[in-house]
mmCIF file of C-alpha atoms and ligand atoms in Angstrom:
data_model
loop_
_atom_site.group_PDB
_atom_site.id
_atom_site.type_symbol
_atom_site.label_atom_id
_atom_site.label_comp_id
_atom_site.label_asym_id
_atom_site.label_seq_id
_atom_site.Cartn_x
_atom_site.Cartn_y
_atom_site.Cartn_z
ATOM 1 C CA MET A 1 3.596 7.858 9.060
ATOM 2 C CA ASN A 2 1.369 5.232 10.624
ATOM 3 C CA ALA A 3 -0.854 4.599 7.627
ATOM 4 C CA SER A 4 -3.237 2.452 9.694
ATOM 5 C CA LYS A 5 -4.424 5.606 11.539
ATOM 6 C CA PHE A 6 -5.877 6.807 8.220
ATOM 7 C CA PRO A 7 -9.388 5.785 7.145
ATOM 8 C CA LYS A 8 -9.931 2.375 5.545
ATOM 9 C CA ILE A 9 -9.778 2.413 1.746
ATOM 10 C CA THR A 10 -13.090 1.397 0.170
ATOM 11 C CA THR A 11 -14.273 1.082 -3.419
ATOM 12 C CA HIS A 12 -15.852 4.544 -2.983
ATOM 13 C CA VAL A 13 -12.501 6.029 -1.981
ATOM 14 C CA LEU A 14 -10.982 4.632 -5.206
ATOM 15 C CA GLN A 15 -13.782 6.244 -7.206
ATOM 16 C CA GLU A 16 -13.086 9.583 -5.501
ATOM 17 C CA MET A 17 -9.373 9.191 -6.236
ATOM 18 C CA LYS A 18 -10.153 8.847 -9.940
ATOM 19 C CA LEU A 19 -12.310 11.977 -9.805
ATOM 20 C CA LYS A 20 -9.536 13.885 -8.001
ATOM 21 C CA GLU A 21 -6.941 12.463 -10.417
ATOM 22 C CA GLU A 22 -5.011 10.973 -7.509
ATOM 23 C CA LYS A 23 -3.163 7.837 -8.651
ATOM 24 C CA ILE A 24 -3.993 4.512 -7.000
ATOM 25 C CA SER A 25 -1.137 2.302 -5.738
ATOM 26 C CA MET A 26 -1.649 -1.460 -5.727
ATOM 27 C CA LEU A 27 0.700 -4.379 -5.003
ATOM 28 C CA THR A 28 0.180 -8.103 -4.746
ATOM 29 C CA CYS A 29 0.675 -9.865 -1.428
ATOM 30 C CA TYR A 30 0.083 -13.390 -0.188
ATOM 31 C CA ASP A 31 1.105 -13.620 3.469
ATOM 32 C CA TYR A 32 0.683 -11.993 6.892
ATOM 33 C CA SER A 33 4.173 -10.595 7.506
ATOM 34 C CA MET A 34 4.542 -8.971 4.090
ATOM 35 C CA ALA A 35 0.967 -7.621 4.282
ATOM 36 C CA ARG A 36 1.782 -5.833 7.561
ATOM 37 C CA ILE A 37 4.763 -4.085 5.965
ATOM 38 C CA ILE A 38 2.876 -3.106 2.807
ATOM 39 C CA ASP A 39 -0.215 -1.898 4.678
ATOM 40 C CA GLU A 40 1.843 0.139 7.159
ATOM 41 C CA SER A 41 3.630 1.715 4.176
ATOM 42 C CA GLY A 42 0.321 3.169 3.009
ATOM 43 C CA ILE A 43 -0.524 1.141 -0.096
ATOM 44 C CA ASP A 44 -4.092 1.760 -1.340
ATOM 45 C CA VAL A 45 -4.987 -1.710 -2.636
ATOM 46 C CA ILE A 46 -3.555 -5.163 -1.908
ATOM 47 C CA LEU A 47 -4.233 -7.850 -4.486
ATOM 48 C CA VAL A 48 -4.073 -11.436 -3.289
ATOM 49 C CA GLY A 49 -3.291 -12.475 -6.845
ATOM 50 C CA ASP A 50 -3.353 -15.937 -8.308
ATOM 51 C CA SER A 51 0.274 -15.094 -9.188
ATOM 52 C CA ALA A 52 0.747 -16.820 -5.809
ATOM 53 C CA ALA A 53 0.783 -19.946 -7.986
ATOM 54 C CA ASN A 54 4.039 -18.659 -9.542
ATOM 55 C CA VAL A 55 5.875 -16.798 -6.804
ATOM 56 C CA MET A 56 4.713 -18.736 -3.730
ATOM 57 C CA ALA A 57 4.300 -22.246 -5.136
ATOM 58 C CA GLY A 58 6.686 -22.312 -8.115
ATOM 59 C CA HIS A 59 4.141 -23.250 -10.798
ATOM 60 C CA LYS A 60 4.814 -22.167 -14.400
ATOM 61 C CA THR A 61 1.305 -20.712 -14.848
ATOM 62 C CA THR A 62 -1.454 -19.416 -12.559
ATOM 63 C CA LEU A 63 -3.784 -22.258 -13.507
ATOM 64 C CA PRO A 64 -3.015 -24.844 -10.787
ATOM 65 C CA ILE A 65 -3.840 -22.730 -7.717
ATOM 66 C CA THR A 66 -7.035 -23.828 -5.952
ATOM 67 C CA LEU A 67 -9.837 -21.925 -4.250
ATOM 68 C CA ASN A 68 -8.764 -23.315 -0.855
ATOM 69 C CA GLU A 69 -5.200 -22.117 -1.438
ATOM 70 C CA MET A 70 -6.420 -18.624 -2.432
ATOM 71 C CA ILE A 71 -8.561 -18.500 0.721
ATOM 72 C CA TYR A 72 -5.522 -19.496 2.824
ATOM 73 C CA HIS A 73 -3.431 -16.670 1.320
ATOM 74 C CA ALA A 74 -6.293 -14.155 1.563
ATOM 75 C CA GLY A 75 -7.002 -15.008 5.220
ATOM 76 C CA SER A 76 -3.309 -14.570 6.079
ATOM 77 C CA VAL A 77 -3.261 -11.131 4.413
ATOM 78 C CA MET A 78 -6.548 -10.051 6.016
ATOM 79 C CA ARG A 79 -5.257 -10.767 9.523
ATOM 80 C CA ALA A 80 -2.573 -8.122 8.930
ATOM 81 C CA VAL A 81 -4.349 -5.386 7.010
ATOM 82 C CA GLU A 82 -6.020 -2.386 8.663
ATOM 83 C CA ARG A 83 -6.157 0.222 5.919
ATOM 84 C CA ALA A 84 -5.779 -1.095 2.361
ATOM 85 C CA LEU A 85 -8.645 -2.474 0.276
ATOM 86 C CA VAL A 86 -7.982 -6.199 -0.184
ATOM 87 C CA VAL A 87 -8.997 -7.791 -3.499
ATOM 88 C CA VAL A 88 -8.720 -11.547 -4.088
ATOM 89 C CA ASP A 89 -8.412 -13.330 -7.435
ATOM 90 C CA LEU A 90 -10.972 -16.002 -8.217
ATOM 91 C CA PRO A 91 -8.719 -18.821 -9.446
ATOM 92 C CA PHE A 92 -8.985 -20.571 -12.804
ATOM 93 C CA GLY A 93 -11.922 -22.968 -13.049
ATOM 94 C CA THR A 94 -13.998 -21.474 -10.236
ATOM 95 C CA TYR A 95 -16.121 -18.964 -12.185
ATOM 96 C CA GLN A 96 -15.957 -19.511 -15.962
ATOM 97 C CA GLY A 97 -19.057 -20.975 -17.575
ATOM 98 C CA ASN A 98 -21.119 -21.447 -14.421
ATOM 99 C CA SER A 99 -22.403 -18.350 -12.658
ATOM 100 C CA ARG A 100 -23.723 -20.317 -9.655
ATOM 101 C CA GLU A 101 -20.302 -21.796 -9.083
ATOM 102 C CA ALA A 102 -18.836 -18.302 -9.540
ATOM 103 C CA LEU A 103 -21.119 -16.958 -6.815
ATOM 104 C CA ASN A 104 -20.285 -19.857 -4.480
ATOM 105 C CA SER A 105 -16.560 -19.303 -5.050
ATOM 106 C CA ALA A 106 -16.848 -15.560 -4.358
ATOM 107 C CA ILE A 107 -18.969 -16.150 -1.245
ATOM 108 C CA ARG A 108 -16.422 -18.646 0.101
ATOM 109 C CA ILE A 109 -13.631 -16.092 -0.374
ATOM 110 C CA MET A 110 -15.598 -13.319 1.352
ATOM 111 C CA LYS A 111 -16.833 -15.513 4.236
ATOM 112 C CA GLU A 112 -13.704 -17.531 4.917
ATOM 113 C CA SER A 113 -11.038 -14.854 4.404
ATOM 114 C CA ASN A 114 -12.983 -11.690 5.268
ATOM 115 C CA ALA A 115 -11.649 -9.991 2.085
ATOM 116 C CA ASN A 116 -13.182 -6.819 0.624
ATOM 117 C CA ALA A 117 -13.624 -7.715 -3.068
ATOM 118 C CA VAL A 118 -12.859 -10.266 -5.770
ATOM 119 C CA LYS A 119 -11.202 -10.028 -9.193
ATOM 120 C CA LEU A 120 -12.159 -12.033 -12.291
ATOM 121 C CA GLU A 121 -10.361 -12.230 -15.643
ATOM 122 C CA GLY A 122 -12.386 -11.566 -18.793
ATOM 123 C CA GLY A 123 -15.148 -9.473 -20.366
ATOM 124 C CA ARG A 124 -18.457 -10.356 -22.027
ATOM 125 C CA GLU A 125 -17.819 -14.121 -21.814
ATOM 126 C CA ILE A 126 -18.040 -14.031 -17.994
ATOM 127 C CA ARG A 127 -20.760 -11.404 -17.756
ATOM 128 C CA GLU A 128 -23.274 -13.759 -16.142
ATOM 129 C CA SER A 129 -20.786 -14.747 -13.435
ATOM 130 C CA ILE A 130 -19.977 -11.104 -12.669
ATOM 131 C CA ASP A 131 -23.692 -10.173 -12.587
ATOM 132 C CA ARG A 132 -24.465 -12.932 -10.116
ATOM 133 C CA ILE A 133 -21.553 -12.090 -7.810
ATOM 134 C CA LEU A 134 -22.499 -8.395 -7.853
ATOM 135 C CA SER A 135 -26.118 -9.293 -7.043
ATOM 136 C CA ALA A 136 -24.869 -10.764 -3.748
ATOM 137 C CA GLY A 137 -23.301 -7.417 -2.835
ATOM 138 C CA ILE A 138 -19.739 -8.525 -3.501
ATOM 139 C CA PRO A 139 -17.580 -5.842 -5.189
ATOM 140 C CA VAL A 140 -15.921 -7.034 -8.402
ATOM 141 C CA MET A 141 -12.714 -5.807 -10.046
ATOM 142 C CA GLY A 142 -12.374 -6.701 -13.745
ATOM 143 C CA HIS A 143 -9.193 -7.718 -15.574
ATOM 144 C CA LEU A 144 -8.680 -7.251 -19.341
ATOM 145 C CA GLY A 145 -5.815 -7.414 -21.838
ATOM 146 C CA LEU A 146 -3.295 -10.121 -21.000
ATOM 147 C CA THR A 147 -5.307 -12.458 -18.795
ATOM 148 C CA PRO A 148 -2.805 -15.093 -17.561
ATOM 149 C CA GLN A 149 -5.507 -17.706 -16.875
ATOM 150 C CA SER A 150 -6.002 -17.844 -20.686
ATOM 151 C CA ILE A 151 -2.314 -18.485 -21.449
ATOM 152 C CA ASN A 152 -3.143 -21.767 -23.172
ATOM 153 C CA LYS A 153 -5.429 -19.899 -25.579
ATOM 154 C CA PHE A 154 -2.962 -17.022 -26.183
ATOM 155 C CA GLY A 155 0.077 -19.332 -26.353
ATOM 156 C CA THR A 156 2.373 -16.453 -25.282
ATOM 157 C CA TYR A 157 2.655 -13.614 -22.736
ATOM 158 C CA VAL A 158 3.249 -10.911 -25.410
ATOM 159 C CA VAL A 159 1.438 -7.546 -25.441
ATOM 160 C CA ARG A 160 -2.308 -7.903 -26.199
ATOM 161 C CA ALA A 161 -4.721 -5.800 -28.277
ATOM 162 C CA ARG A 162 -2.156 -4.405 -30.697
ATOM 163 C CA ASP A 163 -4.559 -4.988 -33.611
ATOM 164 C CA GLN A 164 -7.725 -3.018 -34.226
ATOM 165 C CA GLU A 165 -10.126 -5.908 -33.718
ATOM 166 C CA GLU A 166 -8.800 -6.948 -30.291
ATOM 167 C CA ALA A 167 -8.469 -3.289 -29.232
ATOM 168 C CA SER A 168 -12.132 -2.573 -30.118
ATOM 169 C CA ARG A 169 -13.274 -5.671 -28.269
ATOM 170 C CA LEU A 170 -11.267 -4.623 -25.203
ATOM 171 C CA LYS A 171 -12.790 -1.118 -25.260
ATOM 172 C CA GLU A 172 -16.287 -2.598 -25.459
ATOM 173 C CA ASP A 173 -15.535 -5.031 -22.640
ATOM 174 C CA ALA A 174 -14.224 -2.223 -20.413
ATOM 175 C CA LYS A 175 -17.438 -0.264 -21.032
ATOM 176 C CA LEU A 176 -19.500 -3.367 -20.254
ATOM 177 C CA LEU A 177 -17.642 -3.958 -16.960
ATOM 178 C CA GLU A 178 -18.351 -0.362 -15.994
ATOM 179 C CA GLU A 179 -22.037 -0.618 -16.935
ATOM 180 C CA ILE A 180 -22.721 -3.842 -15.057
ATOM 181 C CA GLY A 181 -21.170 -2.443 -11.882
ATOM 182 C CA CYS A 182 -17.500 -3.431 -11.520
ATOM 183 C CA PHE A 183 -15.722 -0.917 -9.265
ATOM 184 C CA ALA A 184 -12.376 -0.966 -11.168
ATOM 185 C CA VAL A 185 -10.571 -2.814 -13.929
ATOM 186 C CA VAL A 186 -7.003 -4.061 -14.291
ATOM 187 C CA LEU A 187 -5.485 -3.503 -17.760
ATOM 188 C CA GLU A 188 -2.543 -5.848 -18.274
ATOM 189 C CA LYS A 189 0.132 -5.540 -20.965
ATOM 190 C CA ILE A 190 -1.669 -3.488 -23.609
ATOM 191 C CA PRO A 191 -0.446 -0.464 -25.629
ATOM 192 C CA ALA A 192 -0.270 2.714 -23.518
ATOM 193 C CA LYS A 193 -2.403 4.636 -26.033
ATOM 194 C CA LEU A 194 -5.222 2.088 -25.789
ATOM 195 C CA ALA A 195 -5.059 2.097 -21.970
ATOM 196 C CA GLU A 196 -5.310 5.886 -22.031
ATOM 197 C CA GLU A 197 -8.367 5.748 -24.281
ATOM 198 C CA VAL A 198 -10.089 3.193 -22.046
ATOM 199 C CA THR A 199 -9.258 5.255 -18.945
ATOM 200 C CA GLN A 200 -10.856 8.343 -20.480
ATOM 201 C CA ASN A 201 -13.915 6.430 -21.719
ATOM 202 C CA ILE A 202 -14.970 4.822 -18.446
ATOM 203 C CA LYS A 203 -15.836 6.330 -15.063
ATOM 204 C CA ILE A 204 -14.401 3.500 -12.941
ATOM 205 C CA PRO A 205 -10.648 3.453 -12.138
ATOM 206 C CA THR A 206 -8.246 1.557 -14.406
ATOM 207 C CA ILE A 207 -5.224 -0.074 -12.780
ATOM 208 C CA GLY A 208 -2.390 -0.800 -15.200
ATOM 209 C CA ILE A 209 0.422 -3.322 -15.329
ATOM 210 C CA GLY A 210 2.458 -2.813 -18.471
ATOM 211 C CA ALA A 211 -0.224 -0.390 -19.684
ATOM 212 C CA GLY A 212 1.632 2.946 -19.550
ATOM 213 C CA SER A 213 1.183 5.960 -17.298
ATOM 214 C CA ALA A 214 -2.207 7.350 -18.377
ATOM 215 C CA VAL A 215 -4.174 4.838 -16.272
ATOM 216 C CA ASP A 216 -5.662 5.655 -12.844
ATOM 217 C CA GLY A 217 -3.299 3.427 -10.888
ATOM 218 C CA GLN A 218 -0.474 0.899 -11.114
ATOM 219 C CA VAL A 219 -0.027 -2.652 -9.855
ATOM 220 C CA LEU A 220 3.093 -4.826 -9.629
ATOM 221 C CA VAL A 221 3.814 -8.252 -8.189
ATOM 222 C CA ILE A 222 5.626 -7.639 -4.875
ATOM 223 C CA HIS A 223 8.259 -10.353 -5.452
ATOM 224 C CA ASP A 224 9.155 -8.775 -8.804
ATOM 225 C CA MET A 225 9.385 -5.151 -7.629
ATOM 226 C CA LEU A 226 11.459 -6.089 -4.562
ATOM 227 C CA GLY A 227 13.836 -8.126 -6.724
ATOM 228 C CA ILE A 228 13.156 -11.389 -4.864
ATOM 229 C CA ASN A 229 12.221 -13.031 -8.133
ATOM 230 C CA GLN A 230 15.059 -12.576 -10.637
ATOM 231 C CA ASP A 231 13.640 -14.820 -13.377
ATOM 232 C CA PHE A 232 11.125 -12.288 -14.672
ATOM 233 C CA SER A 233 12.281 -9.077 -16.408
ATOM 234 C CA PRO A 234 9.588 -7.630 -18.671
ATOM 235 C CA ARG A 235 10.065 -4.065 -19.915
ATOM 236 C CA PHE A 236 7.290 -2.732 -17.650
ATOM 237 C CA LEU A 237 8.899 -3.984 -14.420
ATOM 238 C CA ARG A 238 10.770 -1.480 -12.255
ATOM 239 C CA ARG A 239 12.861 -3.176 -9.534
ATOM 240 C CA TYR A 240 12.948 -1.112 -6.339
ATOM 241 C CA HIS A 241 15.355 -3.404 -4.521
ATOM 242 C CA ASN A 242 17.574 -6.436 -4.981
ATOM 243 C CA LEU A 243 16.265 -8.537 -2.107
ATOM 244 C CA HIS A 244 17.425 -11.739 -3.818
ATOM 245 C CA GLU A 245 21.060 -10.687 -3.340
ATOM 246 C CA GLU A 246 20.463 -9.114 0.104
ATOM 247 C CA MET A 247 18.763 -12.246 1.435
ATOM 248 C CA LYS A 248 21.428 -14.516 -0.009
ATOM 249 C CA GLY A 249 24.100 -12.363 1.627
ATOM 250 C CA ALA A 250 22.366 -12.616 5.022
ATOM 251 C CA VAL A 251 21.880 -16.391 4.726
ATOM 252 C CA LYS A 252 25.553 -16.850 3.737
ATOM 253 C CA LEU A 253 26.652 -14.828 6.797
ATOM 254 C CA TYR A 254 24.445 -16.969 9.046
ATOM 255 C CA ILE A 255 25.882 -20.198 7.590
ATOM 256 C CA LYS A 256 29.407 -18.857 8.115
ATOM 257 C CA ASP A 257 28.637 -17.930 11.739
ATOM 258 C CA VAL A 258 27.117 -21.354 12.482
ATOM 259 C CA LYS A 259 30.019 -23.226 10.915
ATOM 260 C CA SER A 260 32.639 -21.087 12.693
ATOM 261 C CA LEU A 261 30.845 -21.330 16.094
ATOM 262 C CA ASN A 262 30.338 -17.543 16.005
ATOM 263 C CA PHE A 263 26.569 -18.028 16.531
ATOM 264 C CA PRO A 264 25.139 -18.133 19.153
ATOM 265 C CA ASN A 265 27.463 -16.092 21.384
ATOM 266 C CA GLU A 266 27.261 -15.776 25.211
ATOM 267 C CA ARG A 267 24.487 -13.168 25.116
ATOM 268 C CA GLU A 268 22.379 -15.229 22.716
ATOM 269 C CA GLN A 269 21.929 -18.202 25.056
ATOM 270 C CA TYR A 270 20.266 -19.049 28.400
HETATM 271 O O1 KIV B 1 -2.353 -12.344 -10.014
HETATM 272 C C1 KIV B 1 -1.814 -11.242 -10.193
HETATM 273 O O2 KIV B 1 -0.743 -10.951 -9.663
HETATM 274 C C2 KIV B 1 -2.484 -10.280 -11.063
HETATM 275 C C3 KIV B 1 -1.773 -8.987 -11.341
HETATM 276 C C4 KIV B 1 -0.637 -9.202 -12.255
HETATM 277 C C5 KIV B 1 -2.691 -7.938 -11.832
HETATM 278 O O3 KIV B 1 -3.550 -10.529 -11.517
#
């Protein structure tokens, strides 16, 4: 199947998918070559996540990545993608507490990378920033539950909203994001029952990661699901390949061929 012959995925298509109960597939991606493969495979949504800070740059948290770096990754992905909806994370420190700065950050992403939408972590506390970005006609995806940009507040990456108080707050925040006009919301690492309740209570699609199966779609980090990154093994992660081992095997073969003068051969030279 050449997925790029199919119509471009828009926020309206995602809404229709929720209505038709068709699950939404989403993966992260940060570069041109990988984006071509993922888009041609028929993925619905590509997230240029700030997890680039971890898997592309080797940082321990997502906090260090800059707006310029996110724009670089987003532009690389956009040059490859024909069909998927491309959503870009606003990085830490570019939208919290200052809605004008939030709007400027979102506009820079849209103008300089040509992306389709932005994602922000948080609920009521960033309402003003979301409102302002939406008022400029920029689609916004929300993100609730485990929000990695707040790791220094949480102190740990354990499951969120297990207690009644945090669960109620999350449900209210999801409703708020729907009401103010977000087109979808990511639910990260929360109990499956709570994710199901949220999904039934709001009309916009929910995309889960570690949030069970009763959400409207699923997202994984591409390096994790392909088994490139072996350091991260949460319960929710399904590995579809072991690229770490496959790539190492190929590199070892290449080294052996170079050392033994087996590469290049007669046909591989001019
Ligand atoms: O940055 C990211 O990869 C994300 C996903 C985990 C949802 O926000």
